[in-house]
Coordinates of C-alpha atoms in Angstrom, one line a residue:
Chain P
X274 CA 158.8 -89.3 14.2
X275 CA 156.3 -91.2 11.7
X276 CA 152.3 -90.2 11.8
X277 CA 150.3 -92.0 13.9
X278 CA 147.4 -93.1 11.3
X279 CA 145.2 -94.6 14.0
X280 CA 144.0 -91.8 15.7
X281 CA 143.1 -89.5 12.6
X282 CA 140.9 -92.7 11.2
X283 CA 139.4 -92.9 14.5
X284 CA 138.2 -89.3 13.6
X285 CA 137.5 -89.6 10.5
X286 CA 135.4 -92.6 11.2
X287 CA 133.4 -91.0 14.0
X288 CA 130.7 -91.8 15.7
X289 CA 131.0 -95.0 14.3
X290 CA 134.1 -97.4 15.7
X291 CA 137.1 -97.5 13.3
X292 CA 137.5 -100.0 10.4
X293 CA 138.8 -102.9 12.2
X294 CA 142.7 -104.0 11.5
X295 CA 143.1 -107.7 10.9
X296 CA 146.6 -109.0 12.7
X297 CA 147.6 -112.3 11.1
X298 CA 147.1 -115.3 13.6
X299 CA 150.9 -116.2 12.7
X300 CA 153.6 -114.5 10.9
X301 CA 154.8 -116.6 7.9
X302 CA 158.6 -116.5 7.1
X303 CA 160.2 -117.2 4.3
X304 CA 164.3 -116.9 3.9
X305 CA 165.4 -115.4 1.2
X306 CA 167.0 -117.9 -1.1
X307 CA 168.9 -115.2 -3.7
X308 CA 171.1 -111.8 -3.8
X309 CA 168.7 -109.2 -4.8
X310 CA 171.2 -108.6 -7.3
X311 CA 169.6 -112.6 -8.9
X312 CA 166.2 -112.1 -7.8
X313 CA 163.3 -111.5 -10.0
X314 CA 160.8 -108.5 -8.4
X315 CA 157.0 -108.3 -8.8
X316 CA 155.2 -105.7 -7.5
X317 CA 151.9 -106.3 -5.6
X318 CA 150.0 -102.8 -5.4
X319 CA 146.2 -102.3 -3.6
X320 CA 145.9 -98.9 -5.2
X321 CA 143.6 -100.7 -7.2
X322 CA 145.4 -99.8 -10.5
X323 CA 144.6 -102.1 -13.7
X324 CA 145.7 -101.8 -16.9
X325 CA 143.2 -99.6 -18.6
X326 CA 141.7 -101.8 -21.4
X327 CA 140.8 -104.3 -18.1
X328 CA 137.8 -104.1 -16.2
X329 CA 137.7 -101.7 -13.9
X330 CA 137.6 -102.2 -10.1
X331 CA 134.5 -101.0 -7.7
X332 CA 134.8 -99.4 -4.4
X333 CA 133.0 -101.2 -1.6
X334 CA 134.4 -104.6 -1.2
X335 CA 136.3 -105.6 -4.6
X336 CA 138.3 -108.5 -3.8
X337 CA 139.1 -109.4 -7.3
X338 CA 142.7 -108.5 -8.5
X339 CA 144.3 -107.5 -12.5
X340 CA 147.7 -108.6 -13.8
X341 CA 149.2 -105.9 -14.8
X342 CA 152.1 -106.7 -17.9
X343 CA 155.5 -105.5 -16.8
X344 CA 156.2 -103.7 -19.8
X345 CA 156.4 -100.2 -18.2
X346 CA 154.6 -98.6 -21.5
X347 CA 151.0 -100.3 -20.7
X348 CA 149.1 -97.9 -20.0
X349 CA 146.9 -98.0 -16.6
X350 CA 144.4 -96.8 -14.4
X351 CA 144.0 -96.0 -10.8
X352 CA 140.4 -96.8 -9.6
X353 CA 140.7 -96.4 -5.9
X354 CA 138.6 -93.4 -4.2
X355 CA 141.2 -92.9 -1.3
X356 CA 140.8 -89.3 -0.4
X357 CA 145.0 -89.1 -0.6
X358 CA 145.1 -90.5 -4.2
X359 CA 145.7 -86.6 -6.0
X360 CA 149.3 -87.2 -6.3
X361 CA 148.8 -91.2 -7.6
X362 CA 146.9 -90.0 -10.6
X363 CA 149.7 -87.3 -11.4
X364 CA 152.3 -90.1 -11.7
X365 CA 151.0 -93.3 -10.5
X366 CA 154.7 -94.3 -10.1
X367 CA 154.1 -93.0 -6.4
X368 CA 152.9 -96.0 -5.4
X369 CA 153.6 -98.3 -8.0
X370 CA 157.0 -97.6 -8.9
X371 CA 156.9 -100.0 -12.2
X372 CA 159.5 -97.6 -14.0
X373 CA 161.7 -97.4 -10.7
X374 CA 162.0 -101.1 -10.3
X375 CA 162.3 -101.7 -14.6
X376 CA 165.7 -99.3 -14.3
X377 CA 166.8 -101.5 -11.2
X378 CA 166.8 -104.1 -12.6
X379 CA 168.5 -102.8 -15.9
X380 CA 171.5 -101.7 -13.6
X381 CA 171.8 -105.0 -12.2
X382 CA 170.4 -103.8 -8.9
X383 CA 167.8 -106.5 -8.5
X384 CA 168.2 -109.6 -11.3
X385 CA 165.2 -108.9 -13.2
X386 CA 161.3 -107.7 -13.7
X387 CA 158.5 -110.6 -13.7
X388 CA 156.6 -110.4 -16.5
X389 CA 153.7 -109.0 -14.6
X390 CA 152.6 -107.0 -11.4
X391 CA 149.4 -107.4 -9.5
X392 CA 146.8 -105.0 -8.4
X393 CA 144.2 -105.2 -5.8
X394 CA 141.9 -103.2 -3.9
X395 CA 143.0 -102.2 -0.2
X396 CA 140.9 -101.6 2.6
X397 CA 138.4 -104.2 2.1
X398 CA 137.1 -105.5 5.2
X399 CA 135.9 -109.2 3.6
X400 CA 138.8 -110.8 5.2
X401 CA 138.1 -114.2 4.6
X402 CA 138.0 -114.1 0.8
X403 CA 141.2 -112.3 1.2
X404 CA 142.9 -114.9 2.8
X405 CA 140.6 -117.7 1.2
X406 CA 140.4 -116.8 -2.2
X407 CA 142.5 -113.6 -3.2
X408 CA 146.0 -114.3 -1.7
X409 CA 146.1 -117.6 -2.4
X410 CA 145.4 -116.8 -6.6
X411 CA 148.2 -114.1 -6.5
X412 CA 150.6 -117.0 -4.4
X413 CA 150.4 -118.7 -7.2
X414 CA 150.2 -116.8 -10.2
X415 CA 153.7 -115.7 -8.5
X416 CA 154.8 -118.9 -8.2
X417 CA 154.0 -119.3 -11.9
X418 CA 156.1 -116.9 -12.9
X419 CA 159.3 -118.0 -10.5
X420 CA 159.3 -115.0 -8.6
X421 CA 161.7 -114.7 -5.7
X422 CA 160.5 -111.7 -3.8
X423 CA 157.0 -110.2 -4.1
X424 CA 156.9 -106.3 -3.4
X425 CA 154.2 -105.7 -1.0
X426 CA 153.4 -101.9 -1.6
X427 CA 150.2 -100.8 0.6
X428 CA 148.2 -98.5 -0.8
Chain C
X241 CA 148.0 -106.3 2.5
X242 CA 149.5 -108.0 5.3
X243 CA 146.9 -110.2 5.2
X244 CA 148.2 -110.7 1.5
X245 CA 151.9 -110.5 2.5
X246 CA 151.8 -113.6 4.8
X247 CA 149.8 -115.9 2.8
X248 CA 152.0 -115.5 -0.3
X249 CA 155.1 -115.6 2.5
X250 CA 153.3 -118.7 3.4
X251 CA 153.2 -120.4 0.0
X252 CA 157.4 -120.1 -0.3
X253 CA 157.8 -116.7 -1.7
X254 CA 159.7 -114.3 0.3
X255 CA 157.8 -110.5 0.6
X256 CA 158.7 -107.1 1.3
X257 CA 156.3 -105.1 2.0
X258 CA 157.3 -101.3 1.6
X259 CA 154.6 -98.6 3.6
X260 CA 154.1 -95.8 5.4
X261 CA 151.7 -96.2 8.0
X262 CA 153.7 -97.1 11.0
X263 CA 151.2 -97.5 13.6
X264 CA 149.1 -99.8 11.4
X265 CA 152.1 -102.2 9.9
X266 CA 153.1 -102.1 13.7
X267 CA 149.7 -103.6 14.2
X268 CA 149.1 -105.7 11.5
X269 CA 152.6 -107.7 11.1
X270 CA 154.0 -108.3 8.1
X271 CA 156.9 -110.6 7.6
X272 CA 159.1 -107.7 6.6
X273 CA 158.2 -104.3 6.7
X274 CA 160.4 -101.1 5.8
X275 CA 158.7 -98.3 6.7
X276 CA 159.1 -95.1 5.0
X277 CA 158.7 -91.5 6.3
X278 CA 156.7 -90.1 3.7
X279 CA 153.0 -89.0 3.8
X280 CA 150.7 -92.2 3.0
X281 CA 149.7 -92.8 -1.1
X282 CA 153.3 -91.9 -1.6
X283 CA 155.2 -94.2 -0.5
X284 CA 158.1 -93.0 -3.1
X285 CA 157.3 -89.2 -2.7
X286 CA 156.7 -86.6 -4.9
X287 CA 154.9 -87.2 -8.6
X288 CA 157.3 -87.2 -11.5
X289 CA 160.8 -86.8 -9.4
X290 CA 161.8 -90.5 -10.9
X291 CA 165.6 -90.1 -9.7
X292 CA 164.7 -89.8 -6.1
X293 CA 162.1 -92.2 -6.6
X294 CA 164.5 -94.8 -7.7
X295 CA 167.0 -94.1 -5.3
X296 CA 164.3 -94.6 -2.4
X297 CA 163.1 -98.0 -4.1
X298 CA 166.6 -99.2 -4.0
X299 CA 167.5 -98.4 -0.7
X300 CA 164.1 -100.2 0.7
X301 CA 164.8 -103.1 -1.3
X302 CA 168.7 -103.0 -0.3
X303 CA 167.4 -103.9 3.2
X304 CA 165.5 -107.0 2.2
X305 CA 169.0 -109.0 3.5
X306 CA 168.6 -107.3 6.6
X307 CA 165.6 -108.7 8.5
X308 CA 166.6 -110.9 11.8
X309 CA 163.3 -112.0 12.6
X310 CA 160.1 -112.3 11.4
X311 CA 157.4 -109.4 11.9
X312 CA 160.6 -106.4 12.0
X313 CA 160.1 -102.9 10.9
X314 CA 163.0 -101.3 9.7
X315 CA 162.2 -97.8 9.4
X316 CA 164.0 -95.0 6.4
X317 CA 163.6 -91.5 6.4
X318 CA 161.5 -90.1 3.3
X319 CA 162.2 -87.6 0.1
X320 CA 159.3 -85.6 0.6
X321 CA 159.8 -81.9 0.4
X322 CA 157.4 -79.4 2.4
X323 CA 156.2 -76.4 0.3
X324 CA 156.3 -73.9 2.4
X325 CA 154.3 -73.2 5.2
X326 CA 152.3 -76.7 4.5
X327 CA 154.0 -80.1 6.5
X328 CA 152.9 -82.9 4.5
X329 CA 151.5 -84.1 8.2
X330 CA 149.2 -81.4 7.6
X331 CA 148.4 -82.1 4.8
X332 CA 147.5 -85.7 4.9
X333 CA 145.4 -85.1 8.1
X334 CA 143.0 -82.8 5.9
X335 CA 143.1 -85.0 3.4
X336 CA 141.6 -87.9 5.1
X337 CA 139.3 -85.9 7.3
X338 CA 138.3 -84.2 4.1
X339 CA 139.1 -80.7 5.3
X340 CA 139.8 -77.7 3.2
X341 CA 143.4 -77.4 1.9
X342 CA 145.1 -74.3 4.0

């Protein structure tokens, strides 16, 4: 049976009330036009991870975000202060499995890499500019690059 | 991030997001959600075990076809391995209450 998260932030968070979720007023649906075998994969990571010759992110409401080049060689940085982020800065593949999803799609698995991944900072509770300003950027900078299926991975 | 997820779903470009915390992608509804057993921060398990990490990445995204309405969880056991004595539970629990490792 998976962890229940909820009650161990209620804890953690104590006295104070937990950080408050944010439910989306409607679920958007797209169908999926493509195989995976024909779709081309970017990754969309809020480990706050940047390439390491980009500015680096700040903890306490960062909602900028960093392109990050596809080219699995570029070498990067994880900036978020999670208290679970020992095993990310080991292999940062954990949670942003750039390498994984390179070798996918060199076996034909999914069609092919974008030529970048994204990278924002999660667990920021400005949730307008998130859904004013910050998604609405990365929408289109994936559109830009004709992506068929962004990888949401939730840091 | 499902904030994230559903405006970019919005805009015309399917997502799939890929987590761990159950309870809170329960809660907070992305379009399409597989959920994997593994402790939270590693979604994809252990550092530098790249074959199993692969493997786990392609069954997740494997399931992308699968979805029958919007908002679904599909859930997938993990790859993490206990060291002995220590469940990664455990571990995670002391990790974000900032407890001493056992």
């Amino acid at each position: 049976m998976a962890l229940d998260y909820l009650p161990i932030l209620a804890e953690r968070a104590a006295p104070k009330p937990p950080r408050k979720l944010r439910r989306t007023p409607r679920i958007a649906w797209q169908p999926l036009a493509k195989p995976l075998n024909e779709m081309r994969v970017s990754i969309v990571t809020s480990a706050a991870i940047r390439q390491t010759n980009q500015r680096a992110f700040t903890a306490g409401g960062d909602t900028s975000h960093r392109r990050i080049a596809a080219n699995p060689d570029v070498e990067i940085t994880v900036d978020h202060h999670s208290p679970v982020g020992a095993h990310i800065r080991m292999d940062a593949e954990v949670a942003f499995p750039r390498h994984a999803l390179t070798a996918l799609a060199a076996k034909g698995v999914v069609g092919s890499v974008a030529q970048a991944h994204f990278s924002i900072y999660g667990g920021v509770s400005d949730h307008d500019a998130i859904t004013g300003t910050l998604a609405p950027e990365l929408a289109r900078r994936l559109a830009s690059m004709r992506v068929d299926l962004a990888l949401m991975v939730p840091y | 991030m499902s904030l994230v997820a559903n405006v970019i779903e919005a805009s015309g470009i399917p997502t799939l997001l890929i987590g761990t915390v159950r309870d809170i992608v329960e809660r907070v509804k992305p379009p399409r959600a597989v959920c994997i057993d593994n402790p939270v921060g590693r979604t994809f398990g252990r550092p530098r075990a790249p074959r199993r990490r692969e493997s786990l990445l392609a069954e997740a995204l494997g399931l992308a076809h699968s979805f029958k309405r919007k908002g679904q969880i599909i859930d997938i056991p993990g790859n993490w391995t206990d060291r002995p004595g220590a469940s990664w539970q455990d571990m995670v629990r002391r990790e974000i209450l900032r407890l001493p490792r056992r």
